[in-house]
Coordinates of C-alpha atoms in Angstrom, one line a residue:
X1 CA 10.1 10.2 -110.9
X2 CA 10.1 9.8 -107.0
X3 CA 6.4 10.4 -107.0
X4 CA 5.6 7.6 -109.0
X5 CA 8.2 5.7 -107.2
X6 CA 8.0 5.8 -103.8
X7 CA 10.5 4.0 -101.3
X8 CA 9.3 1.4 -100.3
X9 CA 9.3 0.4 -96.4
X10 CA 8.8 -3.8 -95.3
X11 CA 7.5 -3.9 -91.6
X12 CA 6.4 -7.0 -90.1
X13 CA 6.0 -8.9 -93.2
X14 CA 4.2 -5.6 -94.7
X15 CA 5.1 -3.4 -97.5
X16 CA 4.1 0.6 -97.2
X17 CA 5.0 3.1 -99.3
X18 CA 6.6 6.5 -97.8
X19 CA 6.2 9.9 -99.3
X20 CA 9.5 10.8 -100.6
X21 CA 8.7 15.0 -100.9
X22 CA 9.8 15.6 -97.1
X23 CA 12.3 13.9 -96.2
X24 CA 14.6 15.4 -98.9
X25 CA 13.3 18.6 -97.4
X26 CA 13.4 18.2 -93.8
X27 CA 16.0 20.2 -92.0
X28 CA 15.5 20.2 -87.9
X29 CA 13.1 18.3 -85.0
X30 CA 11.2 21.2 -85.0
X31 CA 9.5 20.2 -88.5
X32 CA 8.5 16.7 -87.4
X33 CA 5.3 17.7 -87.3
X34 CA 4.9 18.2 -90.7
X35 CA 6.7 15.6 -91.8
X36 CA 4.5 13.0 -89.6
X37 CA 1.7 14.6 -91.9
X38 CA 3.3 13.6 -94.5
X39 CA 4.2 9.8 -94.6
X40 CA 1.1 8.3 -91.9
X41 CA -0.9 8.2 -95.5
X42 CA 1.1 5.1 -96.2
X43 CA 1.0 3.7 -92.7
X44 CA -2.8 2.9 -92.4
X45 CA -3.4 -0.5 -93.1
X46 CA -3.3 -2.8 -90.2
X47 CA -0.4 -5.5 -89.8
X48 CA -1.3 -8.9 -87.7
X49 CA 2.3 -9.8 -87.3
X50 CA 2.5 -7.6 -83.9
X51 CA 2.1 -9.2 -80.4
X52 CA -0.8 -7.3 -79.2
X53 CA -2.0 -8.6 -75.8
X54 CA -5.6 -8.1 -74.2
X55 CA -5.8 -6.7 -71.0
X56 CA -9.2 -5.9 -68.5
X57 CA -9.0 -2.1 -70.0
X58 CA -7.8 -3.0 -73.3
X59 CA -5.0 -4.0 -76.0
X60 CA -1.7 -3.5 -75.2
X61 CA 1.2 -3.8 -77.5
X62 CA 5.1 -2.1 -76.7
X63 CA 7.9 -1.2 -78.8
X64 CA 11.5 -1.6 -78.5
X65 CA 13.6 1.4 -79.4
X66 CA 16.5 3.4 -78.1
X67 CA 16.3 6.6 -76.4
X68 CA 18.0 8.1 -79.0
X69 CA 15.1 8.3 -80.8
X70 CA 12.3 8.8 -78.4
X71 CA 11.9 12.6 -79.7
X72 CA 11.1 11.6 -83.1
X73 CA 7.9 9.8 -81.3
X74 CA 7.3 12.8 -79.2
X75 CA 8.0 16.0 -81.8
X76 CA 7.6 19.3 -80.6
X77 CA 6.0 19.7 -78.2
X78 CA 4.4 16.4 -78.1
X79 CA 2.5 17.2 -80.8
X80 CA 3.7 13.8 -83.0
X81 CA 2.2 11.6 -80.3
X82 CA -0.8 14.2 -79.4
X83 CA -1.7 13.0 -83.2
X84 CA -0.7 9.3 -83.1
X85 CA -3.3 8.6 -79.9
X86 CA -6.0 10.8 -81.5
X87 CA -6.0 9.4 -84.9
X88 CA -5.7 5.6 -83.7
X89 CA -7.6 6.1 -80.3
X90 CA -5.0 4.8 -78.2
X91 CA -2.5 5.8 -75.2
X92 CA 1.1 5.7 -75.7
X93 CA 3.8 6.4 -73.0
X94 CA 7.4 7.2 -73.9
X95 CA 10.3 6.4 -71.2
X96 CA 12.2 9.8 -70.4
X97 CA 14.9 11.1 -72.1
X98 CA 18.0 8.9 -71.8
X99 CA 16.2 6.0 -70.3
X100 CA 16.4 2.8 -71.8
X101 CA 12.7 1.4 -72.2
X102 CA 10.0 0.3 -73.8
X103 CA 7.5 2.4 -75.7
X104 CA 3.8 1.0 -74.8
X105 CA 1.1 1.6 -76.7
X106 CA -2.6 0.8 -75.2
X107 CA -6.1 1.0 -76.1
X108 CA -9.7 0.1 -76.4
X109 CA -9.0 -1.2 -79.9
X110 CA -6.9 -4.1 -81.6
X111 CA -7.1 -2.3 -84.5
X112 CA -6.2 1.2 -83.2
X113 CA -2.9 -0.1 -81.0
X114 CA -2.2 -1.9 -84.2
X115 CA -2.4 1.1 -86.2
X116 CA -0.5 3.1 -83.9
X117 CA 2.2 0.4 -83.9
X118 CA 3.1 0.7 -87.1
X119 CA 2.8 4.2 -87.2
X120 CA 5.5 4.0 -84.7
X121 CA 7.4 1.6 -86.3
X122 CA 7.6 3.8 -89.7
X123 CA 9.0 7.1 -87.8
X124 CA 11.5 4.9 -86.1
X125 CA 12.7 3.4 -89.4
X126 CA 12.7 6.6 -90.9
X127 CA 14.7 8.5 -88.4
X128 CA 17.0 5.6 -87.4
X129 CA 18.3 6.3 -91.7
X130 CA 19.4 9.5 -90.9
X131 CA 21.6 9.1 -88.3
X132 CA 25.2 9.1 -89.0
X133 CA 26.7 5.4 -89.3
X134 CA 27.9 4.1 -85.6
X135 CA 29.5 0.8 -86.4
X136 CA 30.7 -1.7 -89.3
X137 CA 31.1 -5.3 -89.9
X138 CA 35.1 -5.5 -91.3
X139 CA 38.0 -7.8 -91.5
X140 CA 41.1 -5.9 -90.5
X141 CA 44.2 -6.2 -93.1
X142 CA 46.6 -4.9 -90.7
X143 CA 49.3 -7.7 -90.8
X144 CA 52.6 -6.2 -90.8
X145 CA 53.4 -7.8 -94.2
X146 CA 51.2 -5.5 -95.5
X147 CA 51.4 -2.4 -93.9
X148 CA 55.0 -2.7 -95.1
X149 CA 53.9 -3.1 -98.7
X150 CA 51.1 -0.5 -98.2
X151 CA 54.1 2.2 -97.0
X152 CA 56.0 1.2 -99.7
X153 CA 53.3 1.9 -102.4
X154 CA 52.6 5.4 -100.9
X155 CA 56.1 6.2 -100.8
X156 CA 56.5 5.4 -104.6
X157 CA 52.9 6.5 -105.7
X158 CA 54.4 9.9 -104.4
X159 CA 58.0 9.9 -105.9
X160 CA 55.8 8.9 -109.3
X161 CA 52.8 11.1 -109.3
X162 CA 52.8 13.6 -106.7
X163 CA 53.1 16.2 -109.5
X164 CA 49.8 14.9 -110.9
X165 CA 46.5 17.2 -109.3
X166 CA 45.1 16.2 -105.9
X167 CA 47.9 14.1 -105.0
X168 CA 49.8 14.3 -101.8
X169 CA 50.1 12.4 -98.9
X170 CA 46.7 12.8 -97.0
X171 CA 44.4 11.1 -99.3
X172 CA 46.4 8.0 -98.2
X173 CA 44.7 5.7 -95.6
X174 CA 46.2 4.8 -92.4
X175 CA 48.1 1.6 -92.5
X176 CA 47.1 0.5 -89.0
X177 CA 43.4 0.7 -90.4
X178 CA 43.7 -1.1 -93.4
X179 CA 40.2 -3.0 -93.4
X180 CA 37.9 -5.1 -95.7
X181 CA 34.4 -3.7 -95.1
X182 CA 31.6 -6.0 -95.3
X183 CA 28.5 -3.2 -94.2
X184 CA 27.9 0.1 -92.3
X185 CA 25.8 -0.2 -89.3
X186 CA 23.6 2.4 -87.0
X187 CA 23.9 0.8 -83.4
X188 CA 22.3 3.5 -81.0
X189 CA 22.0 1.7 -77.8
X190 CA 24.4 -1.5 -75.8
X191 CA 21.5 -3.6 -76.5
X192 CA 21.8 -3.2 -80.2
X193 CA 25.6 -3.8 -80.0
X194 CA 24.9 -7.4 -78.2
X195 CA 22.0 -8.0 -81.0
X196 CA 24.9 -7.8 -83.7
X197 CA 27.0 -9.6 -82.1
X198 CA 24.5 -12.6 -81.5
X199 CA 23.1 -12.2 -84.9
X200 CA 27.0 -12.5 -85.7
X201 CA 27.2 -15.5 -84.0
X202 CA 24.5 -17.1 -85.8
X203 CA 26.1 -16.3 -89.0
X204 CA 29.2 -18.2 -87.6
X205 CA 27.1 -21.6 -86.6
X206 CA 24.8 -21.7 -89.7
X207 CA 27.3 -20.8 -92.8
X208 CA 30.7 -19.9 -91.4
X209 CA 32.3 -22.4 -89.9
X210 CA 31.2 -24.6 -92.8
X211 CA 32.8 -22.0 -95.5
X212 CA 35.8 -21.9 -93.8
X213 CA 36.2 -25.2 -92.8
X214 CA 37.4 -24.2 -89.5
X215 CA 40.6 -22.3 -90.7
X216 CA 41.7 -18.9 -91.8
X217 CA 40.6 -17.9 -95.3
X218 CA 43.9 -17.1 -96.8
X219 CA 43.5 -14.3 -99.4
X220 CA 46.4 -12.2 -101.3
X221 CA 45.9 -8.4 -101.6
X222 CA 46.8 -7.3 -105.2
X223 CA 46.1 -5.0 -108.3
X224 CA 44.4 -1.3 -107.3
X225 CA 41.0 -0.1 -108.3
X226 CA 39.1 3.4 -108.8
X227 CA 35.3 3.7 -107.9
X228 CA 34.1 6.3 -110.5
X229 CA 33.9 6.4 -114.1
X230 CA 36.6 8.7 -114.5
X231 CA 40.3 7.9 -114.2
X232 CA 41.3 11.5 -114.0
X233 CA 39.1 12.4 -111.3
X234 CA 39.1 9.6 -108.5
X235 CA 37.6 9.5 -105.4
X236 CA 38.3 6.5 -103.9
X237 CA 41.1 4.5 -105.0
X238 CA 41.1 0.8 -103.1
X239 CA 43.1 -2.5 -103.5
X240 CA 41.7 -5.5 -104.9
X241 CA 41.0 -8.6 -102.4
X242 CA 40.6 -12.3 -103.6
X243 CA 41.1 -15.6 -102.2
X244 CA 44.7 -17.3 -102.9
X245 CA 43.4 -20.9 -104.1
X246 CA 40.9 -18.9 -106.6
X247 CA 37.9 -19.8 -105.2
X248 CA 34.9 -17.9 -104.1
X249 CA 34.6 -18.8 -100.6
X250 CA 35.1 -15.0 -99.2
X251 CA 32.5 -13.3 -101.6
X252 CA 30.3 -16.1 -100.8
X253 CA 30.5 -15.7 -97.0
X254 CA 30.2 -12.0 -97.2
X255 CA 27.6 -12.0 -99.4
X256 CA 25.4 -14.4 -96.8
X257 CA 26.5 -12.2 -93.7
X258 CA 25.3 -8.9 -95.7
X259 CA 22.1 -10.6 -96.5
X260 CA 21.5 -12.0 -93.2
X261 CA 22.2 -9.0 -91.4
X262 CA 19.3 -6.9 -93.9
X263 CA 17.2 -9.4 -93.6
X264 CA 16.7 -8.5 -90.4
X265 CA 16.9 -4.7 -90.3
X266 CA 20.4 -4.3 -88.9
X267 CA 21.6 -3.3 -92.4
X268 CA 19.9 -1.0 -94.7
X269 CA 19.4 -2.9 -98.1
X270 CA 21.3 -0.6 -101.2
X271 CA 23.7 -4.1 -102.7
X272 CA 22.6 -7.5 -103.2
X273 CA 26.8 -8.2 -103.1
X274 CA 29.6 -6.9 -101.3
X275 CA 32.2 -5.1 -103.6
X276 CA 35.5 -6.6 -102.2
X277 CA 38.1 -3.6 -101.8
X278 CA 40.7 -2.1 -99.6
X279 CA 40.5 1.6 -99.4
X280 CA 44.1 2.5 -99.7
X281 CA 43.4 6.1 -101.0
X282 CA 40.5 8.7 -100.7
X283 CA 40.2 12.0 -101.0
X284 CA 37.5 12.7 -97.7
X285 CA 41.3 12.0 -96.2
X286 CA 41.8 15.4 -97.4
X287 CA 40.1 17.0 -94.6
X288 CA 39.4 14.4 -91.9
X289 CA 42.1 11.9 -91.3
X290 CA 39.6 9.9 -89.4
X291 CA 36.9 9.6 -92.4
X292 CA 36.0 6.0 -93.0
X293 CA 34.6 5.4 -96.3
X294 CA 30.9 6.8 -97.0
X295 CA 29.3 9.1 -95.0
X296 CA 25.2 9.6 -94.3
X297 CA 23.6 12.3 -95.8
X298 CA 22.0 13.1 -92.1
X299 CA 23.5 13.8 -88.9
X300 CA 22.5 12.9 -85.5
X301 CA 20.0 16.0 -85.3
X302 CA 18.6 15.3 -89.1
X303 CA 20.1 18.2 -90.6
X304 CA 21.4 17.4 -94.4
X305 CA 24.9 18.1 -95.3
X306 CA 27.3 17.7 -98.5
X307 CA 30.8 16.6 -97.7
X308 CA 33.1 18.7 -100.2
X309 CA 36.0 16.8 -101.8
X310 CA 38.8 17.4 -104.3
X311 CA 39.3 14.7 -106.5
X312 CA 42.7 13.6 -107.9
X313 CA 44.1 12.6 -111.0
X314 CA 44.5 8.9 -111.2
X315 CA 45.9 8.3 -114.7
X316 CA 49.1 7.8 -114.0
X317 CA 48.7 6.0 -110.6
X318 CA 46.8 3.1 -112.5
X319 CA 49.3 3.0 -115.3
X320 CA 52.3 2.2 -112.9
X321 CA 50.5 0.5 -109.7
X322 CA 48.0 -1.4 -111.7
X323 CA 49.2 -4.7 -110.6
X324 CA 50.7 -3.9 -107.4
X325 CA 51.5 -6.4 -105.0
X326 CA 50.2 -5.8 -101.2
X327 CA 50.8 -9.2 -99.6
X328 CA 48.6 -12.2 -98.4
X329 CA 46.9 -12.7 -95.6
X330 CA 44.9 -14.8 -93.4
X331 CA 41.7 -13.8 -92.5
X332 CA 40.6 -15.1 -89.1
X333 CA 37.8 -12.6 -87.5
X334 CA 35.0 -10.4 -88.5
X335 CA 34.6 -7.6 -86.3
X336 CA 32.3 -5.1 -85.2
X337 CA 34.3 -2.1 -85.5
X338 CA 33.4 1.2 -83.7
X339 CA 34.1 4.3 -85.9
X340 CA 36.2 7.5 -84.8
X341 CA 37.6 5.3 -82.0
X342 CA 40.9 3.4 -82.0
X343 CA 42.5 0.7 -80.2
X344 CA 46.1 0.2 -78.5
X345 CA 47.0 -0.6 -81.8
X346 CA 45.8 2.3 -83.9
X347 CA 43.0 0.2 -85.0
X348 CA 39.5 0.7 -84.9
X349 CA 37.9 -0.1 -81.5
X350 CA 36.2 -3.8 -82.1
X351 CA 33.1 -4.0 -80.0
X352 CA 33.1 -7.7 -80.9
X353 CA 33.9 -10.6 -83.0
X354 CA 33.7 -14.3 -84.2
X355 CA 37.1 -16.2 -85.2
X356 CA 37.2 -19.0 -87.9
X357 CA 39.8 -21.3 -86.2

């Protein structure tokens, strides 16, 4: 089915097919050469959206990319770059590892330069998607009332349901880290963090101010639900969050932010709408208290991994605490939070934020 319906990648207004077979079996950087051969057939059609400058020697085009991804353009022993240069009749200059800069493509023919640029973009996008998430857009839900009510919820669940399979104190969220995620990000340089800050500010000016009317959004955190289909084998249990006035403004806001970031390429499109939820129990915490939500399927060096987790029987929890009230909050900021880091208050460290009032 994946061969009949290959993944489509949108670059510069054009859509390209990508062979999924090599991506599934990719394990090490040494496989870059075979990977390159596997998907380059889909990147042959030139794109006119790139800025190509004519020079005395021919044509020139530049590509901005974080240094962490340079090695995937170079390839083992430089083979990937050599193939690109030979097949597109261009010369490709790449900054040294650890140095930020631009990839420069030069050649005698404009079509060759554009072809090389297209192929490099496909490589960059493909290997970017293999990087672990580094940041996420979120609302913090750590007001004192909510933290206290969450601890009460934890206490009562352990008191009444600790005999149920898999239910113990290790799978509860840290109350200081309660949050509402809008979308996961892969930010690989300070420039990309700054770009995210600027994009968030644009969202504020273009539609967030109008939705919030210059005031915090008053919401209630009440009721619990589970992610999967079997309440007897639950991995993630979450609290529901909704506007106190019954309006759809919070959902509209997060969906429009998600849409804007997906259109920019900063967030990979997986869903058309944000599922408003605050994780309160997650079996990933059992082995890793610092786990956040969902994981990528690839580590930074491109290795696929599977995260084992022991599900818990959530039937009694759902029955006894279906309408548990966690409290009210005033959402006044969206944060760019960095994974696996904490600030002085025990919350996720924030790299930037916008405020509604």
